[in-house]
Structures are given as structure tokens and as C-alpha cells.
mmCIF file with all atom_site columns, C-alpha atoms in Angstrom:
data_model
loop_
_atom_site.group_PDB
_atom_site.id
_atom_site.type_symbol
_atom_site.label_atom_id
_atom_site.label_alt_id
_atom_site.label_comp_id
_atom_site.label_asym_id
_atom_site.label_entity_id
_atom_site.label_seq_id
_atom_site.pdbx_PDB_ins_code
_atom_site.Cartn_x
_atom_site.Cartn_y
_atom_site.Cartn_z
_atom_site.occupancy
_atom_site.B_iso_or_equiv
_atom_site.pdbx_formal_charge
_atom_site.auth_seq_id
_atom_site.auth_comp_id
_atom_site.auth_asym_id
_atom_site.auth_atom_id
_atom_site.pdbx_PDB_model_num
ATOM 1   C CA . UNK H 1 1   ? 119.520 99.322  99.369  1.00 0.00 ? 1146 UNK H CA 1
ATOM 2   C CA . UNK H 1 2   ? 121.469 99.957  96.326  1.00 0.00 ? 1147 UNK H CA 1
ATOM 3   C CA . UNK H 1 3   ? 119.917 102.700 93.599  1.00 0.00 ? 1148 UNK H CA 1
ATOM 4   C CA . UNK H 1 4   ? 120.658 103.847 90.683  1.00 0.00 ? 1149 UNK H CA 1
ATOM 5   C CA . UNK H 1 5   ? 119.291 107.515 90.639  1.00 0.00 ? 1150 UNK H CA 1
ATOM 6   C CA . UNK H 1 6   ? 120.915 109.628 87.379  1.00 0.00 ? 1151 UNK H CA 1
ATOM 7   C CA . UNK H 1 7   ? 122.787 112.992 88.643  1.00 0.00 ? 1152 UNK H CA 1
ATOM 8   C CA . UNK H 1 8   ? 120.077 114.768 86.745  1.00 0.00 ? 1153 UNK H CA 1
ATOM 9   C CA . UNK H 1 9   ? 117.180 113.253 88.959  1.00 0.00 ? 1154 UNK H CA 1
ATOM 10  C CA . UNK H 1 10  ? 119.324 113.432 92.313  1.00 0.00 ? 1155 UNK H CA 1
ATOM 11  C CA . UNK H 1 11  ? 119.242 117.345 91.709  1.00 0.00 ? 1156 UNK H CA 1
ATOM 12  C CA . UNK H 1 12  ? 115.671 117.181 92.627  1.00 0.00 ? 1157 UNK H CA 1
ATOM 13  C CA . UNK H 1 13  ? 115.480 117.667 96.665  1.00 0.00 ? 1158 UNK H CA 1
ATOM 14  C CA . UNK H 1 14  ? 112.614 114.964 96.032  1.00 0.00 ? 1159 UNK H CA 1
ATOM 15  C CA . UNK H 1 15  ? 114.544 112.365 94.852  1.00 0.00 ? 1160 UNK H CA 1
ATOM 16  C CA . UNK H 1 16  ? 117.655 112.821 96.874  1.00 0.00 ? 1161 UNK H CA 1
ATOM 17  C CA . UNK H 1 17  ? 115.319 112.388 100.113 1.00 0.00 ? 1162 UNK H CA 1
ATOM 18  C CA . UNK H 1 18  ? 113.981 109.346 98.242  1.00 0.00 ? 1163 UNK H CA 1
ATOM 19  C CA . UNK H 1 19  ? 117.665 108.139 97.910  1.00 0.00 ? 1164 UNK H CA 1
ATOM 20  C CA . UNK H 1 20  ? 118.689 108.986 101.400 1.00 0.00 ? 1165 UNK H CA 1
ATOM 21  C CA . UNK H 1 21  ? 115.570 106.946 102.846 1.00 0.00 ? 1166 UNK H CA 1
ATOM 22  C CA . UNK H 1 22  ? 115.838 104.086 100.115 1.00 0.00 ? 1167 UNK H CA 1
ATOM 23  C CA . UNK H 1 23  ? 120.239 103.393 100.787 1.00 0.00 ? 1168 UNK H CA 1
ATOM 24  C CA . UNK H 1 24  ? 118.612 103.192 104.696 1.00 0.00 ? 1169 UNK H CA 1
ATOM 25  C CA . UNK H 1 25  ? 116.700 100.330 103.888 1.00 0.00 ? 1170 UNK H CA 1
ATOM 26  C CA . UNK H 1 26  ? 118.354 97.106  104.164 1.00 0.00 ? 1171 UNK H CA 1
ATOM 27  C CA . UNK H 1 27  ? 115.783 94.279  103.610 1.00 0.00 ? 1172 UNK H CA 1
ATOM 28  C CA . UNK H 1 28  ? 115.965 92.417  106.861 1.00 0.00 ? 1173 UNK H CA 1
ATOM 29  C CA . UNK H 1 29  ? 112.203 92.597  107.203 1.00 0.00 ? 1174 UNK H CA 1
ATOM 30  C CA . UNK H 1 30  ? 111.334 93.358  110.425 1.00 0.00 ? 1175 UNK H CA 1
ATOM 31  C CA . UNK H 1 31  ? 108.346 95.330  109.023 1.00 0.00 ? 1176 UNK H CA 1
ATOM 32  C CA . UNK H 1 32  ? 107.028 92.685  107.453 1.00 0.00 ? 1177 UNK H CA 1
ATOM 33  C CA . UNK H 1 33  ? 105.996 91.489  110.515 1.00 0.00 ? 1178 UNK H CA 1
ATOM 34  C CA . UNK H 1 34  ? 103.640 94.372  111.916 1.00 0.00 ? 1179 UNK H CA 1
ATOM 35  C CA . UNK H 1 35  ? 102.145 95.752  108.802 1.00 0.00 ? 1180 UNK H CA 1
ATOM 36  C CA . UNK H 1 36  ? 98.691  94.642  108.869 1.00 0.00 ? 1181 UNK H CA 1
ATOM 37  C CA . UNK H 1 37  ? 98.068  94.478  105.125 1.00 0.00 ? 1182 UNK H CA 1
ATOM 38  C CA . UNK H 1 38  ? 101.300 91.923  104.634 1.00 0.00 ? 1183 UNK H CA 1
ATOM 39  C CA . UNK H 1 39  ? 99.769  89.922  107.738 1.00 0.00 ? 1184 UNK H CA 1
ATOM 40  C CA . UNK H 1 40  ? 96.325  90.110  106.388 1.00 0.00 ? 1185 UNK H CA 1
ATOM 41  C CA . UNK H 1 41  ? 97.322  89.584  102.632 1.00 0.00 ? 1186 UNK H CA 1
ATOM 42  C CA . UNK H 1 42  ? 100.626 87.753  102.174 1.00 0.00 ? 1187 UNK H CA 1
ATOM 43  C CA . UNK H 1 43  ? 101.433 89.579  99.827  1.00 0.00 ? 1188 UNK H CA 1
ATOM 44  C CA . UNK H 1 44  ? 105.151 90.957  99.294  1.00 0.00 ? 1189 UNK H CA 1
ATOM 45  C CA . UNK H 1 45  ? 103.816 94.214  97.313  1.00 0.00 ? 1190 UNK H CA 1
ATOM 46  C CA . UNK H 1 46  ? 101.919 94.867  100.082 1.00 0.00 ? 1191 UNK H CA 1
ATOM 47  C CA . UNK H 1 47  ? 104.436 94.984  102.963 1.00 0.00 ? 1192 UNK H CA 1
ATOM 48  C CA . UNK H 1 48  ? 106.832 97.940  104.114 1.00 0.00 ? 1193 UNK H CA 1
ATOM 49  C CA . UNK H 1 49  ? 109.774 96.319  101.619 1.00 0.00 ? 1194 UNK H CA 1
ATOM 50  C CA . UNK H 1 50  ? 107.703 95.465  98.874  1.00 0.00 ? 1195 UNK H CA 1
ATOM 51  C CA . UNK H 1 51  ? 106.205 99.163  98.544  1.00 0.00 ? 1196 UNK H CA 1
ATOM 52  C CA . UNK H 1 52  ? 109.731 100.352 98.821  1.00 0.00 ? 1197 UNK H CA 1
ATOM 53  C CA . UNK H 1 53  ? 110.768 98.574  95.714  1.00 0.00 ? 1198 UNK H CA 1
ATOM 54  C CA . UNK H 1 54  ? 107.848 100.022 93.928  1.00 0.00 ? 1199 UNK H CA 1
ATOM 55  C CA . UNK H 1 55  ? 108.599 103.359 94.689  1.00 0.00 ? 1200 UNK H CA 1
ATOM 56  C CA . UNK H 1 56  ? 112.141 103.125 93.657  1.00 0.00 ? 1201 UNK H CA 1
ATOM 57  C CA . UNK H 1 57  ? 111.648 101.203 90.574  1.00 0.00 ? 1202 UNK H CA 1
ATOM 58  C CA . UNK H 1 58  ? 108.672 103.592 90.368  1.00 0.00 ? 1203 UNK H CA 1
ATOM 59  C CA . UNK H 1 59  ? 111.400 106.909 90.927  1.00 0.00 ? 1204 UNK H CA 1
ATOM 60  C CA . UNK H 1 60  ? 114.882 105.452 89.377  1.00 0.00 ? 1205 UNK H CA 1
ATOM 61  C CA . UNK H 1 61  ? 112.907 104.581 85.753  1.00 0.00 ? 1206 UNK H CA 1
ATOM 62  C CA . UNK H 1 62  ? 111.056 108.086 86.057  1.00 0.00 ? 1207 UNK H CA 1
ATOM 63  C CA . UNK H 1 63  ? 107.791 106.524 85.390  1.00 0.00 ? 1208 UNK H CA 1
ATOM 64  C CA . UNK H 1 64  ? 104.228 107.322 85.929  1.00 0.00 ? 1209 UNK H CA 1
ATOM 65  C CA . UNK H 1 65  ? 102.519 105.657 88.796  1.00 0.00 ? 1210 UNK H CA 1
ATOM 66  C CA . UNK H 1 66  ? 101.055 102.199 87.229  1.00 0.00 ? 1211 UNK H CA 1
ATOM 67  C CA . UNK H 1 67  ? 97.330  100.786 88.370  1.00 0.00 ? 1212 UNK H CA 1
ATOM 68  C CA . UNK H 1 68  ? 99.408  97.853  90.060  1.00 0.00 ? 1213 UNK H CA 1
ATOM 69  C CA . UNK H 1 69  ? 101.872 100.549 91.984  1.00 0.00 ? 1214 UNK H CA 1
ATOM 70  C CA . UNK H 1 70  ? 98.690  102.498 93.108  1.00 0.00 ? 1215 UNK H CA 1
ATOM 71  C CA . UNK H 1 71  ? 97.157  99.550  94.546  1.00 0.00 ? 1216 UNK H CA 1
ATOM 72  C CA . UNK H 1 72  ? 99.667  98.513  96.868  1.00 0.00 ? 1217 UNK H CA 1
ATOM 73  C CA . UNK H 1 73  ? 100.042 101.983 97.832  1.00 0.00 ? 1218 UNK H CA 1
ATOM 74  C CA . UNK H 1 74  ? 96.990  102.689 98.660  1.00 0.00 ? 1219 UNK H CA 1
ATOM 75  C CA . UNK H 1 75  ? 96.783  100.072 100.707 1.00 0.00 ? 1220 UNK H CA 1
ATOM 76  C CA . UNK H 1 76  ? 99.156  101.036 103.183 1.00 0.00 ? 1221 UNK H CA 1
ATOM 77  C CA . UNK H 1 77  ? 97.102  102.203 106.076 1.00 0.00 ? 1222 UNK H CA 1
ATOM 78  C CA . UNK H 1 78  ? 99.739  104.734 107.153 1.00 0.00 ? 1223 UNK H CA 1
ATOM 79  C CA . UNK H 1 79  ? 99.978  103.335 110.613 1.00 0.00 ? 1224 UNK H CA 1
ATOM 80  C CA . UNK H 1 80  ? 103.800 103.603 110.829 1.00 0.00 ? 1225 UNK H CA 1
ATOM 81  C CA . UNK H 1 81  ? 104.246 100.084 112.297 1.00 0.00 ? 1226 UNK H CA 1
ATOM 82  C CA . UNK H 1 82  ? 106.808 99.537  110.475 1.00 0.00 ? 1227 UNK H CA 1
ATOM 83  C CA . UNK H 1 83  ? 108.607 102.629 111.068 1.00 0.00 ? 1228 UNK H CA 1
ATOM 84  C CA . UNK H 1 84  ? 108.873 101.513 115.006 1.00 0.00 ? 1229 UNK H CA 1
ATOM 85  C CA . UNK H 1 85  ? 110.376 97.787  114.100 1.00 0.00 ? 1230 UNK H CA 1
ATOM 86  C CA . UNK H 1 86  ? 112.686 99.128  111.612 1.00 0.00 ? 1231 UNK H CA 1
ATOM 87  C CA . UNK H 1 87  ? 116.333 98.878  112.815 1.00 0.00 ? 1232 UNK H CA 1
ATOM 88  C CA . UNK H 1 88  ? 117.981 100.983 110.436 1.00 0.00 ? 1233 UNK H CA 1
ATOM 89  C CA . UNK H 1 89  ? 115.305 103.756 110.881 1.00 0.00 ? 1234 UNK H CA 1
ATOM 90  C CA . UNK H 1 90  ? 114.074 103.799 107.224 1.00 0.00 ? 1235 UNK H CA 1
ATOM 91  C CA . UNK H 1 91  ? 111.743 107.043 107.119 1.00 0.00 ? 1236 UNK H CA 1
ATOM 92  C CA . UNK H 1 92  ? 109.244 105.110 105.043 1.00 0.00 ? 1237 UNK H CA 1
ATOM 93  C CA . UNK H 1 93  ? 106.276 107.438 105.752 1.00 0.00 ? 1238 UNK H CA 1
ATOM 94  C CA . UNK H 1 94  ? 108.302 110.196 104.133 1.00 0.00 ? 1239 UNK H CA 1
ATOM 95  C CA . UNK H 1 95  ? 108.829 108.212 100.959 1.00 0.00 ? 1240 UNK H CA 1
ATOM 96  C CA . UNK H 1 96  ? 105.232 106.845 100.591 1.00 0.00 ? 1241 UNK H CA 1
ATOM 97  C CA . UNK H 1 97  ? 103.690 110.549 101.312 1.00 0.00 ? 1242 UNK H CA 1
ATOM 98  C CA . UNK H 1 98  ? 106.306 111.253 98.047  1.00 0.00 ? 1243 UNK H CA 1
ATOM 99  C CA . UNK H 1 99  ? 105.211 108.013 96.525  1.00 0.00 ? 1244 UNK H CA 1
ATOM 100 C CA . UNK H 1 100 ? 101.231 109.533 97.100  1.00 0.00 ? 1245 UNK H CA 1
ATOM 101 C CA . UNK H 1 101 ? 102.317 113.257 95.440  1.00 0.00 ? 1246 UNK H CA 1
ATOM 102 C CA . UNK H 1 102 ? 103.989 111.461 92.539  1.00 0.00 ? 1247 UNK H CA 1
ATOM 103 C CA . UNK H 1 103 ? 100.376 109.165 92.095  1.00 0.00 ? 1248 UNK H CA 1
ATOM 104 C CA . UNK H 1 104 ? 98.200  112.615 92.277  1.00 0.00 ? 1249 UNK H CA 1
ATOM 105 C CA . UNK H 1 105 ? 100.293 114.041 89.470  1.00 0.00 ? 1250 UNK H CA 1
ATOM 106 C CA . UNK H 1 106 ? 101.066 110.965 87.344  1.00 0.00 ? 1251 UNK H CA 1
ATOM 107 C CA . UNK H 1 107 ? 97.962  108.859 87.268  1.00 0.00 ? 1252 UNK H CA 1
ATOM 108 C CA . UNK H 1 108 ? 94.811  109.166 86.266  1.00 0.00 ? 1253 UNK H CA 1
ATOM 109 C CA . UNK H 1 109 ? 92.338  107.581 88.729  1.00 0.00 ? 1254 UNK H CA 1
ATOM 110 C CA . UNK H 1 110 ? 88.909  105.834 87.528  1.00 0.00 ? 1255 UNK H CA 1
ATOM 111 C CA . UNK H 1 111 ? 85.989  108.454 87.718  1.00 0.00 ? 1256 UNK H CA 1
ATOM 112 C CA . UNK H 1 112 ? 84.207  105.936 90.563  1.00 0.00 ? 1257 UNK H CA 1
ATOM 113 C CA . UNK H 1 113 ? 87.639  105.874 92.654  1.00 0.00 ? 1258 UNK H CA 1
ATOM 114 C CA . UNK H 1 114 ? 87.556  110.159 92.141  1.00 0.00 ? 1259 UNK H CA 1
ATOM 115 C CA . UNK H 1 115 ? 84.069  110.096 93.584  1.00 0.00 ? 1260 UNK H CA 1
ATOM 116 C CA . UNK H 1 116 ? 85.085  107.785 96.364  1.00 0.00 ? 1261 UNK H CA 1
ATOM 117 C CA . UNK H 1 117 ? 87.851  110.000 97.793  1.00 0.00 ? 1262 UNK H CA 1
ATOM 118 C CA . UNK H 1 118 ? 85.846  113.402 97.174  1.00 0.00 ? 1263 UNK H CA 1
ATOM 119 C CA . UNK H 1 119 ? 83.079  111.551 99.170  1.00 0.00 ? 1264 UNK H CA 1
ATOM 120 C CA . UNK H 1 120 ? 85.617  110.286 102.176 1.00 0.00 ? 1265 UNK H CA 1
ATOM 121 C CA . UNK H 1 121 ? 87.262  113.828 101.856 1.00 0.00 ? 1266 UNK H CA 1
ATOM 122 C CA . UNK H 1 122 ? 83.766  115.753 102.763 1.00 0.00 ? 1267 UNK H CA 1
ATOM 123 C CA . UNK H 1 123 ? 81.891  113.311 104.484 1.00 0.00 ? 1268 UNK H CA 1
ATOM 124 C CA . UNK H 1 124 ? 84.727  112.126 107.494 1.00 0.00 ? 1269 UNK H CA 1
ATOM 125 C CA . UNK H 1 125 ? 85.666  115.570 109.357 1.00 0.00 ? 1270 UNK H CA 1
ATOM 126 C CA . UNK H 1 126 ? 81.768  116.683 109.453 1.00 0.00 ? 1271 UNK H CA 1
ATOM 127 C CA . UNK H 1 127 ? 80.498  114.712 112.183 1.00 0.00 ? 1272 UNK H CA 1
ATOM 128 C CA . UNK H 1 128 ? 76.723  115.066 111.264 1.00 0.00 ? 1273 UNK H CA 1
ATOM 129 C CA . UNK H 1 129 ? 76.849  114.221 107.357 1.00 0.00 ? 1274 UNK H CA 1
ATOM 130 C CA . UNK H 1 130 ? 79.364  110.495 109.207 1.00 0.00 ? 1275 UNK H CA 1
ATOM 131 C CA . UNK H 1 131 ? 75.930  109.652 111.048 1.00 0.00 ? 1276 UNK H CA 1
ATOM 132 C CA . UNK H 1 132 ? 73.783  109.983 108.033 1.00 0.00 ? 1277 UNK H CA 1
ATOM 133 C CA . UNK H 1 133 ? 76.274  107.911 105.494 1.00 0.00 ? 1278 UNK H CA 1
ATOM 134 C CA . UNK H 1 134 ? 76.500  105.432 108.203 1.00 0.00 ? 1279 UNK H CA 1
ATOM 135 C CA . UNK H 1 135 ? 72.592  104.978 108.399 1.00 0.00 ? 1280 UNK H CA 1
ATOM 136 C CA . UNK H 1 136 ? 72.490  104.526 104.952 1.00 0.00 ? 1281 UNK H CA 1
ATOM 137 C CA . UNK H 1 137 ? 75.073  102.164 104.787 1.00 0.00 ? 1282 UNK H CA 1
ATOM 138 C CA . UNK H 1 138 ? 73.327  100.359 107.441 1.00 0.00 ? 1283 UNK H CA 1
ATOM 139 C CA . UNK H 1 139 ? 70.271  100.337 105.505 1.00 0.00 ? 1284 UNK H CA 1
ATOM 140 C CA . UNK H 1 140 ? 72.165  99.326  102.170 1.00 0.00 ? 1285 UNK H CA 1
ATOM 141 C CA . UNK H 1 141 ? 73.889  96.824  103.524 1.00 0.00 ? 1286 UNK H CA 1
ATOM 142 C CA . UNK H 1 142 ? 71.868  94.019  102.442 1.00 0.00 ? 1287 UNK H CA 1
ATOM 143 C CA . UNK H 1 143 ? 72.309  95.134  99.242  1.00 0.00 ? 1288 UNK H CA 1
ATOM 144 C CA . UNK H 1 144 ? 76.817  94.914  99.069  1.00 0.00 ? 1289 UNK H CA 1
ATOM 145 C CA . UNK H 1 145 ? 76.179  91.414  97.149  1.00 0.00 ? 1290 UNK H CA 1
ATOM 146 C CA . UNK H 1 146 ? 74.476  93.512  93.991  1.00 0.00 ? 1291 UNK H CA 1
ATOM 147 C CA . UNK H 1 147 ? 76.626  96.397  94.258  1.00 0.00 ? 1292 UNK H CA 1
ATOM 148 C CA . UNK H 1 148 ? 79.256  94.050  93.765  1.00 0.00 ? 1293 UNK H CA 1
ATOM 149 C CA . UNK H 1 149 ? 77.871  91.784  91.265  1.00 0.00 ? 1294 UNK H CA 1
ATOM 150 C CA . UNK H 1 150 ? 77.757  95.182  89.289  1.00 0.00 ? 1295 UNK H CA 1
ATOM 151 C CA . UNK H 1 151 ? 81.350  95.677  89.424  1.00 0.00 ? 1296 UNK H CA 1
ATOM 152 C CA . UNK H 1 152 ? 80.900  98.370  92.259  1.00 0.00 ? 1297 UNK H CA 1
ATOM 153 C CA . UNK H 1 153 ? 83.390  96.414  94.658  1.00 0.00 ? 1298 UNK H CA 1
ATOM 154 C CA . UNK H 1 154 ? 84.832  99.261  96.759  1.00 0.00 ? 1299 UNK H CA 1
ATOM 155 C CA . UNK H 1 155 ? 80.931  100.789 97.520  1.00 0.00 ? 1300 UNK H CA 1
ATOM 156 C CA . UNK H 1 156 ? 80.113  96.734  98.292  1.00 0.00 ? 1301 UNK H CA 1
ATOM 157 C CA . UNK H 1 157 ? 83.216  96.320  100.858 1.00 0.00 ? 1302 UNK H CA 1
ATOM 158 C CA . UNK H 1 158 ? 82.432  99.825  102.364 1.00 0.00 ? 1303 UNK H CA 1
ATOM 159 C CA . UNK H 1 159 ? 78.548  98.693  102.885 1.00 0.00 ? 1304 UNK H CA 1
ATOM 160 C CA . UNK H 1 160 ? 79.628  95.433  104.284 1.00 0.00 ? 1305 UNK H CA 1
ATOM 161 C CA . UNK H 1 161 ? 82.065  97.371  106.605 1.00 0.00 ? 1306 UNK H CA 1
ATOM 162 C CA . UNK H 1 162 ? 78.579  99.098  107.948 1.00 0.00 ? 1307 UNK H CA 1
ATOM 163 C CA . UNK H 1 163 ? 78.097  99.003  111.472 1.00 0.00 ? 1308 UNK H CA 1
ATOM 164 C CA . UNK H 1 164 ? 75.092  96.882  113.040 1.00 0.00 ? 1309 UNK H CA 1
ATOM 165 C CA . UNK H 1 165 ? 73.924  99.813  114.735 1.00 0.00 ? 1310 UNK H CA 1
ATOM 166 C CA . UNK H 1 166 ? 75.304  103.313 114.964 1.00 0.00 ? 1311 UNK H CA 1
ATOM 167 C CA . UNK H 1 167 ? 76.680  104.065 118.515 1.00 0.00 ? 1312 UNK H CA 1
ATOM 168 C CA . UNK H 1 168 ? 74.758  106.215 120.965 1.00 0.00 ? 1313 UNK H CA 1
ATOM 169 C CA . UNK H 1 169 ? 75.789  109.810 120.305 1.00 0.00 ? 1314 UNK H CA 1
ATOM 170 C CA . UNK H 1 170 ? 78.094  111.473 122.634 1.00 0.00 ? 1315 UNK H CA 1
ATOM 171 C CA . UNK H 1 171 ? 77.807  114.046 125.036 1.00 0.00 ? 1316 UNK H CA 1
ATOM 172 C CA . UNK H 1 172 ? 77.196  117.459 123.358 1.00 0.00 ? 1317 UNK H CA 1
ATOM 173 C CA . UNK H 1 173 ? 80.011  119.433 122.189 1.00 0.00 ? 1318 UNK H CA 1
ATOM 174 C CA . UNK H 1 174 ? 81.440  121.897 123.665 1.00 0.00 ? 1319 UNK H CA 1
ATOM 175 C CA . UNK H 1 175 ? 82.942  121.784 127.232 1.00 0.00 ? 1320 UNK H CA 1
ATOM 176 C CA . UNK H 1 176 ? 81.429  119.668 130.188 1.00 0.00 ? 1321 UNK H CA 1
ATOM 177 C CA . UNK H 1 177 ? 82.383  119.720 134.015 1.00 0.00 ? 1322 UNK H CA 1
ATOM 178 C CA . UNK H 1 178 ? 82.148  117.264 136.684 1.00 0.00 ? 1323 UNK H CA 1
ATOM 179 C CA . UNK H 1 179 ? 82.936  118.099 140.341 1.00 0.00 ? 1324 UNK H CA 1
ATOM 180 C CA . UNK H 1 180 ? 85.550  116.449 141.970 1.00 0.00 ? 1325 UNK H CA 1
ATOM 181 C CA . UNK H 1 181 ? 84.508  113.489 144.499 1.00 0.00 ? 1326 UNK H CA 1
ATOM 182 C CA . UNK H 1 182 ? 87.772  113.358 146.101 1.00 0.00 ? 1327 UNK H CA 1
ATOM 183 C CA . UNK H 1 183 ? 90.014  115.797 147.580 1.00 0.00 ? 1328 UNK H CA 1
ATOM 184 C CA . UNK H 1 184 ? 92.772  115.590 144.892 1.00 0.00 ? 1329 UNK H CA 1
ATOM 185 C CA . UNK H 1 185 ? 91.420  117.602 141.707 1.00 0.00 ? 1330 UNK H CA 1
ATOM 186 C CA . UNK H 1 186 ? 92.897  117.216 138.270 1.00 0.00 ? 1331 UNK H CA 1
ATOM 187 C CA . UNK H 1 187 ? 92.034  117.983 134.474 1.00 0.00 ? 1332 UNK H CA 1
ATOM 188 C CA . UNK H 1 188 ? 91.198  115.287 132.372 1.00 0.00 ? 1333 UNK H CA 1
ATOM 189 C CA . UNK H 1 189 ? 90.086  115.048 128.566 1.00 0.00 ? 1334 UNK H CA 1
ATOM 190 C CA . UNK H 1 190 ? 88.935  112.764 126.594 1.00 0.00 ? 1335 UNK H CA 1
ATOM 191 C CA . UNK H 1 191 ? 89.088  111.669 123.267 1.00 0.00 ? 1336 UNK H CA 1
ATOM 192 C CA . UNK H 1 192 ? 85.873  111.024 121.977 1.00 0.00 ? 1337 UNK H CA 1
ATOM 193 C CA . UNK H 1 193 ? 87.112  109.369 118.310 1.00 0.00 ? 1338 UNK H CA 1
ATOM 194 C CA . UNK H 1 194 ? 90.283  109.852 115.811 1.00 0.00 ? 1339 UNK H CA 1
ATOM 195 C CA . UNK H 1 195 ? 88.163  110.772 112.905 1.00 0.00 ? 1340 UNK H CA 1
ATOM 196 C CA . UNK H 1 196 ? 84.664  111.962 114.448 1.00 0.00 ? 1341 UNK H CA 1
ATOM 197 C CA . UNK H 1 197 ? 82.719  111.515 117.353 1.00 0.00 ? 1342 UNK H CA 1
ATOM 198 C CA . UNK H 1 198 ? 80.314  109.413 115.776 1.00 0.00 ? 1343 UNK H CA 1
#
């Protein structure tokens, strides 16, 4: 991909990485293919490519992050998909975790969206306060229709995203043993959850 970084920007070490990863890029698409928000939206802006020419019109015009270039970004689950179908080996996850900084720094988010993300930020690594915001998104689930009728859309998709029922807890923390049934011992863990063991 062609850009058109001044000398003046391409002295930050920033925006030279930026460069480096966008010239990789060559717009076959291949990414398109296994990013789940292009499969599951359609939409351009939110595929591998179309994020990529966000963040370099987004970098080249030295802009502040927009409402519409936050959106797409933030909907890029960070999966790295793309990064394994790419065949020019575009380090996109480098240039969106730049594209994120720039976003903290440039834009202001709405006070709900602020809330949001403090909430996620405490609530996810702390397995007991998970349970409880789970139960109470079970119990306001019937509820996501008036949350969103009130313009309270992302608390009305995370209520509808509620779990029937929570699953049984795990076994305790801390380390558990079985014996051996056969001859042949070995170690084996096992991961009880990416984010908590709810």
C-alpha cells in the first residue's frame, strides 16, 4: 500500500512502524475472509483492509480519531485471524494496538461508553464480582427491550448476551490431585476459562 507520510511525521518511531506495516499490505483480501465482524457485518470498514485504510487516512492527515473510525475499531475483536491468512505478513495487530493509543489520546468517548469500559475493566479479571454481574444480567434480561428503547443500546445487547443460566462453578482454586489409574503417570492442567472461571 502506497502512503504518503510527511518526513516530519516519519521521524516519529510510531509512524514509521505504521508505514512499515501499512507498504506490507497489499489488498488481496485474504483477511476478509476470516474476520468475523466482515463475515457477520458485510461491511468493508469493518474488515482487516478496511480498518487499515482508516488508520492510515486516520495517521497520514494527522487527525483525531473520528466517532466513525472508533467504531470500526472497536469492533475488531483482536482475534488475529487475519494475521494467519495474510500472505504478505501485514503486522495488523501492531497497527490497530497504535490505532487504540492514538483513540485514548485523541477522542473523547461518551460518559456511558467511559462507564462501560471502567465496568468491563474491574468486573472481568475478579472472578466473584463476573458471577454476580452475570446474575443480574440474567435477571435484567427481560428488560434489554426498555434499556434500548431508552437509547441504552450497548447495556441492552450486553443483557441480551446474558446467559440462560450461569454454569456450575468449578472446582475450588488452588491445586487439585488425582492418582494415576494407569501405570504411565503424567502432569496435566487445565484451563478452566480465558477470562475467568466463571
Amino acid at each position: 500500500m502506497q502512503t504518503s507520510f510527511t518526513l516530519a511525521q516519519l521521524a516519529d518511531p510510531n509512524v514509521a512502524e505504521a508505514d512499515r506495516i501499512l507498504r506490507t499490505c497489499v489488498h488481496c483480501g485474504f483477511c476478509t475472509a476470516t474476520c468475523p465482524t466482515y463475515v457477520l457485518l458485510g461491511d468493508e470498514l469493518d474488515s482487516p483492509r478496511g480498518r487499515i485504510y482508516l488508520i492510515k487516512d486516520m495517521l497520514e492527515n494527522d487527525r483525531p480519531a473520528t466517532a466513525e473510525v472508533v467504531k470500526h475499531i472497536d469492533r475488531c475483536l483482536s482475534c488475529l485471524a487475519c494475521m494467519t491468512t495474510c500472505p504478505s505478513g501485514v503486522n495488523y495487530m501492531h497497527l490497530v494496538d497504535y490505532a487504540r493509543e492514538r483513540i485514548e489520546t485523541t477522542y473523547a468517548r461518551p460518559p456511558l461508553d467511559r462507564l462501560l469500559r471502567a465496568l468491563l475493566a474491574r468486573v472481568l479479571p475478579n472472578n466473584r464480582l463476573l458471577r454476580r454481574a452475570l446474575a443480574a444480567a440474567r435477571m435484567g434480561k427481560p428488560f434489554a427491550g426498555l434499556f434500548a428503547a431508552l437509547g441504552l443500546k450497548p447495556i441492552a445487547a450486553m443483557l441480551r448476551l446474558a446467559p440462560a443460566r450461569l454454569p456450575p462453578k468449578f472446582a475450588a482454586s488452588g491445586r487439585r490431585l488425582f492418582p494415576a489409574s494407569a501405570p504411565r503417570r503424567g502432569r496435566v492442567a487445565l484451563l478452566t476459562g480465558c477470562v475467568s472461571p466463571v
